[in-house]
PDB file of C-alpha atoms in Angstrom:
ATOM      1  CA  MET S 847     377.657 196.990 -25.593  1.00 98.00           C
ATOM      2  CA  ALA S 848     376.612 193.314 -26.500  1.00 98.00           C
ATOM      3  CA  TRP S 849     377.016 191.704 -29.763  1.00 98.00           C
ATOM      4  CA  ILE S 850     373.419 190.103 -31.144  1.00 98.00           C
ATOM      5  CA  PRO S 851     374.031 187.612 -33.495  1.00 96.00           C
ATOM      6  CA  GLY S 852     372.268 187.795 -36.807  1.00 89.00           C
ATOM      7  CA  GLY S 853     369.803 185.365 -38.033  1.00 95.00           C
ATOM      8  CA  THR S 854     366.276 184.976 -38.964  1.00 96.00           C
ATOM      9  CA  PHE S 855     363.577 184.525 -36.292  1.00 96.00           C
ATOM     10  CA  TRP S 856     359.290 184.851 -36.136  1.00 96.00           C
ATOM     11  CA  MET S 857     357.727 188.323 -35.459  1.00 96.00           C
ATOM     12  CA  GLY S 858     354.824 189.777 -34.412  1.00 95.00           C
ATOM     13  CA  SER S 859     352.069 187.338 -32.222  1.00 95.00           C
ATOM     14  CA  GLU S 860     349.005 186.056 -33.015  1.00 93.00           C
ATOM     15  CA  ASP S 861     348.118 185.540 -29.256  1.00 93.00           C
ATOM     16  CA  PHE S 862     347.402 189.600 -27.649  1.00 92.00           C
ATOM     17  CA  TYR S 863     346.665 192.587 -29.868  1.00 91.00           C
ATOM     18  CA  PRO S 864     345.985 192.981 -33.670  1.00 92.00           C
ATOM     19  CA  GLU S 865     348.663 195.241 -34.303  1.00 92.00           C
ATOM     20  CA  GLU S 866     351.392 192.056 -33.671  1.00 92.00           C
ATOM     21  CA  ARG S 867     349.813 190.751 -36.397  1.00 93.00           C
ATOM     22  CA  PRO S 868     350.668 188.939 -38.999  1.00 93.00           C
ATOM     23  CA  VAL S 869     353.409 186.476 -37.319  1.00 94.00           C
ATOM     24  CA  HIS S 870     355.990 186.591 -40.202  1.00 94.00           C
ATOM     25  CA  GLN S 871     359.979 185.469 -40.527  1.00 94.00           C
ATOM     26  CA  VAL S 872     362.440 188.131 -40.625  1.00 95.00           C
ATOM     27  CA  HIS S 873     366.134 188.334 -40.917  1.00 95.00           C
ATOM     28  CA  VAL S 874     368.515 190.640 -39.131  1.00 96.00           C
ATOM     29  CA  ASP S 875     372.345 190.772 -39.436  1.00 96.00           C
ATOM     30  CA  GLY S 876     374.383 190.953 -36.094  1.00 97.00           C
ATOM     31  CA  PHE S 877     375.106 193.970 -34.762  1.00 97.00           C
ATOM     32  CA  TRP S 878     375.782 195.544 -31.113  1.00 98.00           C
ATOM     33  CA  MET S 879     372.952 196.331 -28.563  1.00 98.00           C
ATOM     34  CA  ASP S 880     373.506 198.746 -25.654  1.00 98.00           C
ATOM     35  CA  ILE S 881     372.834 196.806 -22.703  1.00 98.00           C
ATOM     36  CA  HIS S 882     370.620 198.706 -21.138  1.00 98.00           C
ATOM     37  CA  PRO S 883     368.487 201.620 -21.741  1.00 98.00           C
ATOM     38  CA  VAL S 884     370.295 205.232 -21.998  1.00 98.00           C
ATOM     39  CA  THR S 885     370.636 206.576 -18.248  1.00 98.00           C
ATOM     40  CA  VAL S 886     370.215 209.367 -16.722  1.00 98.00           C
ATOM     41  CA  ALA S 887     373.994 210.146 -15.897  1.00 98.00           C
ATOM     42  CA  GLU S 888     374.498 208.762 -19.106  1.00 98.00           C
ATOM     43  CA  PHE S 889     372.013 211.957 -20.621  1.00 98.00           C
ATOM     44  CA  ARG S 890     373.155 214.075 -18.474  1.00 98.00           C
ATOM     45  CA  ARG S 891     376.860 213.743 -19.839  1.00 98.00           C
ATOM     46  CA  PHE S 892     375.441 214.455 -23.757  1.00 98.00           C
ATOM     47  CA  VAL S 893     373.745 217.858 -22.458  1.00 98.00           C
ATOM     48  CA  LYS S 894     376.797 218.719 -21.076  1.00 98.00           C
ATOM     49  CA  ASP S 895     378.930 218.151 -23.814  1.00 98.00           C
ATOM     50  CA  THR S 896     376.190 219.471 -26.769  1.00 98.00           C
ATOM     51  CA  GLY S 897     374.632 221.979 -24.990  1.00 98.00           C
ATOM     52  CA  HIS S 898     371.147 219.794 -25.842  1.00 98.00           C
ATOM     53  CA  VAL S 899     367.725 221.094 -25.605  1.00 98.00           C
ATOM     54  CA  THR S 900     365.102 218.490 -25.524  1.00 98.00           C
ATOM     55  CA  VAL S 901     361.950 218.599 -26.756  1.00 96.00           C
ATOM     56  CA  ALA S 902     360.107 219.067 -24.150  1.00 96.00           C
ATOM     57  CA  GLU S 903     362.037 221.983 -22.622  1.00 97.00           C
ATOM     58  CA  THR S 904     361.002 223.981 -25.663  1.00 95.00           C
ATOM     59  CA  THR S 905     358.834 226.660 -26.014  1.00 92.00           C
ATOM     60  CA  PRO S 906     356.587 225.708 -29.434  1.00 84.00           C
ATOM     61  CA  ASP S 907     356.715 228.039 -31.989  1.00 83.00           C
ATOM     62  CA  ALA S 908     352.391 229.049 -31.866  1.00 82.00           C
ATOM     63  CA  ALA S 909     352.891 229.368 -35.970  1.00 80.00           C
ATOM     64  CA  ASP S 910     353.322 225.701 -36.218  1.00 74.00           C
ATOM     65  CA  TYR S 911     350.353 224.475 -33.711  1.00 74.00           C
ATOM     66  CA  PRO S 912     347.650 227.281 -34.954  1.00 78.00           C
ATOM     67  CA  ASP S 913     344.867 225.826 -32.952  1.00 76.00           C
ATOM     68  CA  ALA S 914     346.733 224.736 -29.663  1.00 76.00           C
ATOM     69  CA  ASP S 915     345.298 225.884 -26.344  1.00 78.00           C
ATOM     70  CA  PRO S 916     347.775 229.013 -25.684  1.00 80.00           C
ATOM     71  CA  ALA S 917     348.433 227.049 -22.360  1.00 75.00           C
ATOM     72  CA  ASP S 918     350.046 224.447 -23.919  1.00 74.00           C
ATOM     73  CA  LEU S 919     351.980 225.670 -25.899  1.00 86.00           C
ATOM     74  CA  VAL S 920     354.629 226.245 -22.850  1.00 91.00           C
ATOM     75  CA  PRO S 921     357.924 223.532 -21.921  1.00 95.00           C
ATOM     76  CA  GLY S 922     355.990 220.360 -20.675  1.00 94.00           C
ATOM     77  CA  SER S 923     355.421 216.687 -20.597  1.00 95.00           C
ATOM     78  CA  LEU S 924     353.093 213.788 -19.897  1.00 95.00           C
ATOM     79  CA  VAL S 925     352.965 213.234 -16.174  1.00 97.00           C
ATOM     80  CA  PHE S 926     351.488 209.986 -14.624  1.00 97.00           C
ATOM     81  CA  THR S 927     349.191 210.837 -11.910  1.00 95.00           C
ATOM     82  CA  PRO S 928     347.148 207.776 -10.238  1.00 95.00           C
ATOM     83  CA  PRO S 929     343.966 209.000  -9.276  1.00 96.00           C
ATOM     84  CA  PRO S 930     342.690 207.489  -6.100  1.00 95.00           C
ATOM     85  CA  GLY S 931     340.640 204.797  -6.583  1.00 97.00           C
ATOM     86  CA  PRO S 932     339.577 202.957  -9.481  1.00 96.00           C
ATOM     87  CA  VAL S 933     338.210 204.673 -12.675  1.00 96.00           C
ATOM     88  CA  SER S 934     336.846 204.055 -16.147  1.00 94.00           C
ATOM     89  CA  LEU S 935     339.566 203.170 -18.235  1.00 94.00           C
ATOM     90  CA  ASP S 936     338.174 204.387 -21.775  1.00 90.00           C
ATOM     91  CA  ASP S 937     339.993 208.005 -21.057  1.00 91.00           C
ATOM     92  CA  TYR S 938     343.507 208.169 -20.285  1.00 90.00           C
ATOM     93  CA  ARG S 939     343.151 211.775 -19.078  1.00 90.00           C
ATOM     94  CA  ARG S 940     342.154 210.298 -15.653  1.00 94.00           C
ATOM     95  CA  TRP S 941     345.614 209.401 -14.773  1.00 96.00           C
ATOM     96  CA  TRP S 942     347.629 211.089 -17.472  1.00 94.00           C
ATOM     97  CA  SER S 943     348.103 215.230 -17.291  1.00 92.00           C
ATOM     98  CA  TRP S 944     349.865 217.426 -19.399  1.00 89.00           C
ATOM     99  CA  THR S 945     352.838 219.167 -16.645  1.00 94.00           C
ATOM    100  CA  PRO S 946     354.638 222.428 -17.705  1.00 94.00           C
ATOM    101  CA  GLY S 947     357.947 222.017 -16.423  1.00 96.00           C
ATOM    102  CA  ALA S 948     358.078 218.471 -16.641  1.00 97.00           C
ATOM    103  CA  ASP S 949     361.174 217.007 -18.304  1.00 98.00           C
ATOM    104  CA  TRP S 950     364.420 214.464 -18.229  1.00 98.00           C
ATOM    105  CA  ARG S 951     365.545 216.653 -15.133  1.00 98.00           C
ATOM    106  CA  HIS S 952     362.541 216.832 -13.695  1.00 98.00           C
ATOM    107  CA  PRO S 953     360.572 213.477 -14.467  1.00 98.00           C
ATOM    108  CA  GLU S 954     357.377 214.484 -12.000  1.00 97.00           C
ATOM    109  CA  GLY S 955     357.603 218.011 -12.882  1.00 97.00           C
ATOM    110  CA  PRO S 956     358.602 221.322 -11.133  1.00 96.00           C
ATOM    111  CA  GLY S 957     359.939 220.407  -7.341  1.00 94.00           C
ATOM    112  CA  SER S 958     361.038 217.699  -8.319  1.00 97.00           C
ATOM    113  CA  ASN S 959     364.617 215.842  -9.740  1.00 97.00           C
ATOM    114  CA  VAL S 960     367.090 213.227 -10.649  1.00 98.00           C
ATOM    115  CA  GLY S 961     368.437 212.902  -7.981  1.00 97.00           C
ATOM    116  CA  GLY S 962     369.613 209.445  -6.527  1.00 97.00           C
ATOM    117  CA  ARG S 963     367.986 208.039 -10.125  1.00 98.00           C
ATOM    118  CA  GLU S 964     371.367 208.586 -12.015  1.00 98.00           C
ATOM    119  CA  ARG S 965     371.106 204.829 -12.781  1.00 98.00           C
ATOM    120  CA  HIS S 966     366.968 204.879 -14.007  1.00 98.00           C
ATOM    121  CA  PRO S 967     366.528 205.076 -17.381  1.00 98.00           C
ATOM    122  CA  VAL S 968     366.086 208.496 -18.248  1.00 98.00           C
ATOM    123  CA  THR S 969     362.838 210.044 -19.959  1.00 98.00           C
ATOM    124  CA  HIS S 970     360.870 212.808 -20.952  1.00 98.00           C
ATOM    125  CA  VAL S 971     362.640 212.352 -24.457  1.00 98.00           C
ATOM    126  CA  ALA S 972     361.706 212.545 -27.640  1.00 97.00           C
ATOM    127  CA  TYR S 973     362.426 210.397 -30.981  1.00 96.00           C
ATOM    128  CA  SER S 974     364.382 213.585 -31.861  1.00 97.00           C
ATOM    129  CA  ASP S 975     366.182 214.388 -28.328  1.00 98.00           C
ATOM    130  CA  ALA S 976     367.262 209.977 -28.698  1.00 98.00           C
ATOM    131  CA  LEU S 977     368.352 210.430 -32.255  1.00 98.00           C
ATOM    132  CA  ALA S 978     370.488 213.508 -31.196  1.00 98.00           C
ATOM    133  CA  TYR S 979     372.288 211.529 -28.860  1.00 98.00           C
ATOM    134  CA  ALA S 980     372.656 208.334 -30.666  1.00 98.00           C
ATOM    135  CA  GLY S 981     374.366 210.601 -33.511  1.00 98.00           C
ATOM    136  CA  TRP S 982     376.447 212.379 -30.647  1.00 98.00           C
ATOM    137  CA  ALA S 983     377.469 208.693 -29.391  1.00 98.00           C
ATOM    138  CA  GLY S 984     378.529 206.986 -32.462  1.00 98.00           C
ATOM    139  CA  LYS S 985     375.592 205.199 -32.340  1.00 98.00           C
ATOM    140  CA  GLU S 986     372.201 204.408 -34.116  1.00 97.00           C
ATOM    141  CA  LEU S 987     368.342 204.069 -32.820  1.00 98.00           C
ATOM    142  CA  PRO S 988     367.551 200.122 -33.760  1.00 97.00           C
ATOM    143  CA  THR S 989     364.813 199.044 -36.042  1.00 96.00           C
ATOM    144  CA  GLU S 990     361.164 197.581 -35.050  1.00 96.00           C
ATOM    145  CA  ALA S 991     363.050 194.245 -35.968  1.00 96.00           C
ATOM    146  CA  GLN S 992     366.239 194.573 -34.686  1.00 97.00           C
ATOM    147  CA  TRP S 993     365.270 195.290 -31.048  1.00 98.00           C
ATOM    148  CA  GLU S 994     362.074 192.498 -31.690  1.00 97.00           C
ATOM    149  CA  PHE S 995     365.111 190.125 -32.122  1.00 98.00           C
ATOM    150  CA  ALA S 996     367.045 191.235 -29.651  1.00 98.00           C
ATOM    151  CA  ALA S 997     364.282 191.397 -26.958  1.00 98.00           C
ATOM    152  CA  ARG S 998     364.171 187.530 -27.711  1.00 98.00           C
ATOM    153  CA  GLY S 999     367.529 186.821 -26.129  1.00 97.00           C
ATOM    154  CA  GLY S1000     367.302 183.475 -28.765  1.00 97.00           C
ATOM    155  CA  LEU S1001     364.062 182.274 -27.498  1.00 97.00           C
ATOM    156  CA  ASP S1002     362.064 182.612 -30.572  1.00 96.00           C
ATOM    157  CA  ARG S1003     358.384 182.712 -30.556  1.00 96.00           C
ATOM    158  CA  ALA S1004     358.314 182.629 -26.187  1.00 97.00           C
ATOM    159  CA  THR S1005     355.903 185.111 -24.883  1.00 98.00           C
ATOM    160  CA  TYR S1006     358.176 186.815 -22.403  1.00 98.00           C
ATOM    161  CA  VAL S1007     361.655 188.220 -22.995  1.00 97.00           C
ATOM    162  CA  TRP S1008     362.696 185.309 -20.531  1.00 98.00           C
ATOM    163  CA  GLY S1009     360.180 182.232 -21.393  1.00 97.00           C
ATOM    164  CA  ASP S1010     356.537 181.609 -21.364  1.00 97.00           C
ATOM    165  CA  VAL S1011     355.814 182.151 -17.683  1.00 97.00           C
ATOM    166  CA  PHE S1012     355.349 185.353 -16.265  1.00 97.00           C
ATOM    167  CA  THR S1013     356.716 184.973 -12.919  1.00 97.00           C
ATOM    168  CA  PRO S1014     358.850 181.554 -13.110  1.00 96.00           C
ATOM    169  CA  GLY S1015     359.312 180.375  -9.286  1.00 96.00           C
ATOM    170  CA  GLY S1016     357.176 183.053  -8.173  1.00 95.00           C
ATOM    171  CA  ARG S1017     359.906 185.623  -9.345  1.00 97.00           C
ATOM    172  CA  HIS S1018     359.373 188.944 -10.779  1.00 97.00           C
ATOM    173  CA  GLN S1019     361.563 188.956 -13.830  1.00 98.00           C
ATOM    174  CA  ALA S1020     360.339 193.054 -15.086  1.00 98.00           C
ATOM    175  CA  ASN S1021     359.413 196.133 -13.773  1.00 98.00           C
ATOM    176  CA  THR S1022     355.899 196.159 -14.378  1.00 98.00           C
ATOM    177  CA  TRP S1023     352.857 197.104 -12.539  1.00 98.00           C
ATOM    178  CA  GLN S1024     350.875 194.564 -10.237  1.00 97.00           C
ATOM    179  CA  GLY S1025     347.200 195.046  -9.040  1.00 96.00           C
ATOM    180  CA  SER S1026     344.400 197.201 -10.644  1.00 96.00           C
ATOM    181  CA  PHE S1027     345.870 199.949 -13.116  1.00 96.00           C
ATOM    182  CA  PRO S1028     346.113 202.911 -12.636  1.00 97.00           C
ATOM    183  CA  TRP S1029     345.015 203.434  -9.676  1.00 97.00           C
ATOM    184  CA  GLN S1030     346.452 199.914  -7.190  1.00 97.00           C
ATOM    185  CA  ASN S1031     349.864 199.253  -7.743  1.00 96.00           C
ATOM    186  CA  LEU S1032     351.208 196.565  -5.069  1.00 97.00           C
ATOM    187  CA  VAL S1033     354.762 197.097  -6.016  1.00 97.00           C
ATOM    188  CA  ASP S1034     355.194 193.543  -5.388  1.00 97.00           C
ATOM    189  CA  ASP S1035     358.291 193.721  -7.752  1.00 97.00           C
ATOM    190  CA  GLY S1036     359.652 196.542  -5.318  1.00 97.00           C
ATOM    191  CA  PHE S1037     359.406 199.331  -7.996  1.00 98.00           C
ATOM    192  CA  PRO S1038     356.569 201.601  -7.782  1.00 96.00           C
ATOM    193  CA  GLY S1039     357.868 203.986 -10.889  1.00 97.00           C
ATOM    194  CA  THR S1040     361.546 203.112 -13.053  1.00 98.00           C
ATOM    195  CA  SER S1041     363.973 200.494 -11.277  1.00 98.00           C
ATOM    196  CA  PRO S1042     367.620 201.334 -12.252  1.00 98.00           C
ATOM    197  CA  VAL S1043     369.444 199.468 -15.064  1.00 98.00           C
ATOM    198  CA  GLY S1044     370.042 195.903 -14.145  1.00 98.00           C
ATOM    199  CA  SER S1045     367.688 195.223 -11.513  1.00 98.00           C
ATOM    200  CA  PHE S1046     366.173 192.412 -13.459  1.00 98.00           C
ATOM    201  CA  ARG S1047     368.384 189.246 -15.268  1.00 97.00           C
ATOM    202  CA  PRO S1048     369.246 189.743 -18.446  1.00 98.00           C
ATOM    203  CA  ASN S1049     368.170 187.681 -20.903  1.00 98.00           C
ATOM    204  CA  GLY S1050     369.832 185.445 -23.627  1.00 97.00           C
ATOM    205  CA  TYR S1051     372.263 187.951 -25.431  1.00 98.00           C
ATOM    206  CA  GLY S1052     373.009 189.654 -22.064  1.00 98.00           C
ATOM    207  CA  LEU S1053     370.057 192.414 -21.999  1.00 98.00           C
ATOM    208  CA  VAL S1054     368.653 193.905 -19.144  1.00 98.00           C
ATOM    209  CA  ASP S1055     365.399 196.039 -19.695  1.00 98.00           C
ATOM    210  CA  MET S1056     364.103 195.081 -22.552  1.00 98.00           C
ATOM    211  CA  ALA S1057     360.937 194.159 -20.819  1.00 98.00           C
ATOM    212  CA  GLY S1058     358.975 196.929 -18.609  1.00 98.00           C
ATOM    213  CA  ASN S1059     360.766 199.978 -16.972  1.00 98.00           C
ATOM    214  CA  VAL S1060     360.478 202.530 -20.029  1.00 98.00           C
ATOM    215  CA  TRP S1061     359.492 201.885 -23.242  1.00 98.00           C
ATOM    216  CA  GLN S1062     362.431 202.477 -26.333  1.00 98.00           C
ATOM    217  CA  TRP S1063     361.386 204.180 -29.498  1.00 98.00           C
ATOM    218  CA  THR S1064     362.652 202.497 -32.887  1.00 97.00           C
ATOM    219  CA  THR S1065     363.316 203.804 -35.943  1.00 96.00           C
ATOM    220  CA  ASP S1066     360.367 202.231 -37.673  1.00 94.00           C
ATOM    221  CA  TYR S1067     357.086 204.404 -38.465  1.00 91.00           C
ATOM    222  CA  HIS S1068     353.800 202.890 -36.948  1.00 87.00           C
ATOM    223  CA  SER S1069     351.090 200.812 -39.047  1.00 83.00           C
ATOM    224  CA  ALA S1070     348.130 199.059 -37.994  1.00 80.00           C
ATOM    225  CA  ASP S1071     349.528 196.001 -38.135  1.00 81.00           C
ATOM    226  CA  HIS S1072     352.379 193.926 -39.738  1.00 77.00           C
ATOM    227  CA  GLY S1073     350.692 193.567 -42.727  1.00 63.00           C
ATOM    228  CA  ALA S1074     351.022 197.435 -43.073  1.00 53.00           C
ATOM    229  CA  SER S1075     354.259 198.113 -42.717  1.00 45.00           C
ATOM    230  CA  GLY S1076     355.436 201.310 -44.267  1.00 39.00           C
ATOM    231  CA  ARG S1077     352.190 203.195 -44.193  1.00 39.00           C
ATOM    232  CA  ASN S1078     351.496 205.665 -41.580  1.00 39.00           C
ATOM    233  CA  VAL S1079     347.923 204.946 -40.409  1.00 38.00           C
ATOM    234  CA  ALA S1080     346.641 205.165 -37.388  1.00 39.00           C
ATOM    235  CA  PRO S1081     347.179 202.526 -34.664  1.00 40.00           C
ATOM    236  CA  ALA S1082     344.391 199.959 -34.084  1.00 40.00           C
ATOM    237  CA  SER S1083     344.208 200.483 -30.320  1.00 45.00           C
ATOM    238  CA  ALA S1084     346.612 202.997 -28.112  1.00 49.00           C
ATOM    239  CA  CYS S1085     346.099 201.687 -24.271  1.00 60.00           C
ATOM    240  CA  CYS S1086     349.496 202.694 -22.762  1.00 65.00           C
ATOM    241  CA  ILE S1087     350.201 206.343 -24.325  1.00 62.00           C
ATOM    242  CA  PRO S1088     348.701 209.108 -24.267  1.00 66.00           C
ATOM    243  CA  ARG S1089     348.456 211.976 -27.049  1.00 60.00           C
ATOM    244  CA  ASN S1090     350.403 214.971 -26.570  1.00 59.00           C
ATOM    245  CA  PRO S1091     348.308 217.691 -26.576  1.00 57.00           C
ATOM    246  CA  ARG S1092     350.514 219.975 -28.891  1.00 54.00           C
ATOM    247  CA  VAL S1093     350.017 217.566 -31.881  1.00 54.00           C
ATOM    248  CA  GLU S1094     346.399 216.294 -31.618  1.00 51.00           C
ATOM    249  CA  ALA S1095     345.404 219.978 -31.309  1.00 46.00           C
ATOM    250  CA  VAL S1096     346.421 220.501 -34.535  1.00 45.00           C
ATOM    251  CA  VAL S1097     344.087 220.247 -37.491  1.00 40.00           C
ATOM    252  CA  ARG S1098     345.815 218.516 -40.661  1.00 44.00           C
ATOM    253  CA  ARG S1099     344.272 220.020 -43.741  1.00 38.00           C
ATOM    254  CA  ASP S1100     345.419 217.135 -46.010  1.00 44.00           C
ATOM    255  CA  GLY S1101     343.545 214.857 -43.954  1.00 49.00           C
ATOM    256  CA  GLU S1102     346.537 212.439 -42.850  1.00 50.00           C
ATOM    257  CA  THR S1103     347.409 210.820 -39.787  1.00 57.00           C
ATOM    258  CA  TYR S1104     350.338 212.310 -37.980  1.00 66.00           C
ATOM    259  CA  PRO S1105     353.313 209.664 -38.465  1.00 76.00           C
ATOM    260  CA  ARG S1106     353.876 207.316 -35.579  1.00 86.00           C
ATOM    261  CA  ARG S1107     357.428 205.569 -34.432  1.00 92.00           C
ATOM    262  CA  VAL S1108     357.187 201.863 -33.081  1.00 94.00           C
ATOM    263  CA  ILE S1109     357.955 201.733 -29.444  1.00 96.00           C
ATOM    264  CA  LYS S1110     358.750 198.912 -27.888  1.00 97.00           C
ATOM    265  CA  GLY S1111     358.890 197.139 -24.279  1.00 98.00           C
ATOM    266  CA  GLY S1112     356.082 198.151 -22.188  1.00 97.00           C
ATOM    267  CA  SER S1113     356.843 199.659 -19.164  1.00 98.00           C
ATOM    268  CA  HIS S1114     356.407 199.773 -15.227  1.00 98.00           C
ATOM    269  CA  LEU S1115     352.965 201.277 -15.796  1.00 97.00           C
ATOM    270  CA  CYS S1116     351.933 198.196 -17.938  1.00 96.00           C
ATOM    271  CA  ALA S1117     349.462 195.893 -16.433  1.00 95.00           C
ATOM    272  CA  PRO S1118     347.519 192.615 -17.542  1.00 92.00           C
ATOM    273  CA  ASN S1119     344.111 194.431 -16.723  1.00 92.00           C
ATOM    274  CA  TYR S1120     344.828 197.581 -19.056  1.00 92.00           C
ATOM    275  CA  CYS S1121     347.987 196.959 -21.128  1.00 91.00           C
ATOM    276  CA  LEU S1122     349.459 193.588 -21.703  1.00 94.00           C
ATOM    277  CA  ARG S1123     352.771 194.787 -23.723  1.00 96.00           C
ATOM    278  CA  TYR S1124     355.807 193.982 -21.637  1.00 97.00           C
ATOM    279  CA  ARG S1125     356.139 191.272 -24.388  1.00 98.00           C
ATOM    280  CA  PRO S1126     358.667 191.076 -27.351  1.00 98.00           C
ATOM    281  CA  ALA S1127     356.156 190.823 -30.162  1.00 97.00           C
ATOM    282  CA  ALA S1128     354.117 193.597 -28.431  1.00 96.00           C
ATOM    283  CA  ARG S1129     354.501 197.174 -30.355  1.00 94.00           C
ATOM    284  CA  GLN S1130     352.465 200.721 -29.723  1.00 92.00           C
ATOM    285  CA  GLY S1131     353.019 204.160 -31.874  1.00 90.00           C
ATOM    286  CA  ASP S1132     353.977 207.225 -30.949  1.00 89.00           C
ATOM    287  CA  THR S1133     354.262 210.697 -32.143  1.00 89.00           C
ATOM    288  CA  GLU S1134     357.992 211.899 -32.898  1.00 91.00           C
ATOM    289  CA  GLU S1135     357.434 215.329 -30.548  1.00 88.00           C
ATOM    290  CA  THR S1136     355.633 213.187 -27.567  1.00 89.00           C
ATOM    291  CA  SER S1137     357.687 212.817 -24.137  1.00 94.00           C
ATOM    292  CA  THR S1138     356.491 211.182 -20.674  1.00 96.00           C
ATOM    293  CA  CYS S1139     357.656 209.604 -18.196  1.00 97.00           C
ATOM    294  CA  HIS S1140     357.833 206.223 -18.881  1.00 97.00           C
ATOM    295  CA  ILE S1141     359.269 206.591 -22.675  1.00 97.00           C
ATOM    296  CA  GLY S1142     363.270 205.911 -22.902  1.00 98.00           C
ATOM    297  CA  PHE S1143     365.528 204.454 -25.579  1.00 98.00           C
ATOM    298  CA  ARG S1144     368.949 202.502 -26.496  1.00 98.00           C
ATOM    299  CA  CYS S1145     371.166 202.447 -29.068  1.00 98.00           C
ATOM    300  CA  ILE S1146     372.980 199.892 -31.386  1.00 98.00           C
ATOM    301  CA  SER S1147     375.765 199.599 -33.418  1.00 98.00           C
ATOM    302  CA  LEU S1148     376.234 198.580 -36.999  1.00 96.00           C
ATOM    303  CA  GLU S1149     379.911 197.897 -36.470  1.00 95.00           C
ATOM    304  CA  PRO S1150     382.024 195.184 -37.528  1.00 94.00           C
ATOM    305  CA  GLY S1151     381.346 191.792 -34.930  1.00 93.00           C
ATOM    306  CA  PRO S1152     383.803 189.961 -32.859  1.00 90.00           C
ATOM    307  CA  ASP S1153     385.632 187.408 -35.060  1.00 72.00           C
TER     308      ASP S1153
END
């Protein structure tokens, strides 16, 4: 872990998406943060030690989802599959699919495995899976403010984790999508999917993968903007994260939306023409039960810092 000194910073951005506004000052106390997202190998040790079964590996109780299609009530997760050519960007189902049998061990579904990806971030983990790992490790999940402060690495109000230029000197600084999403991935950064943690340079606090690679869970509930903090309202827009069909199939009798947790950092599927969210200010909300092939997490500790 790396020590993140406390301080005050400007959180959010006025220059990109509505949910990042308004920019406001926030103070955080010092804390420790994992240098990289939790990897497949680390998550495997947790599962071996505890016998934990992830949400994606669990058969849902039909009583909890009375309006769901029975075909969806099987263990599974959401998997990205690029279409063969250009498509309209108004329907994520053209590139996302609910895949029975997809989970952290089988990231592309049955027949796939994580062999050779031990140093890649673990994926297909729901919020409760991340919480369970953190508890086992004696750690916690970060708040949105802690995550964003750490991601900035001391570069307050900078556009990216590394500064204001996306590719300084023509060099890619994170695992993102190059080309026309969702069909054309030019792979200029060298990685068509997730990448081993630490494949790109660390930020000012020594943290890697704070932009791109995988989205990361935080403990905050998502709101339509920073001014609505604390209210469980639907996001202003949700470009990048597909909806869990188990959750969307349920009709809430009280008319409330399902609370969503903030995820940060963007992923290897973020592209300028669709989801320019590989920035510290960027934020999305996703339901706690959702797992995908591009969401992971990292932990923090509130143990005292160095003298």
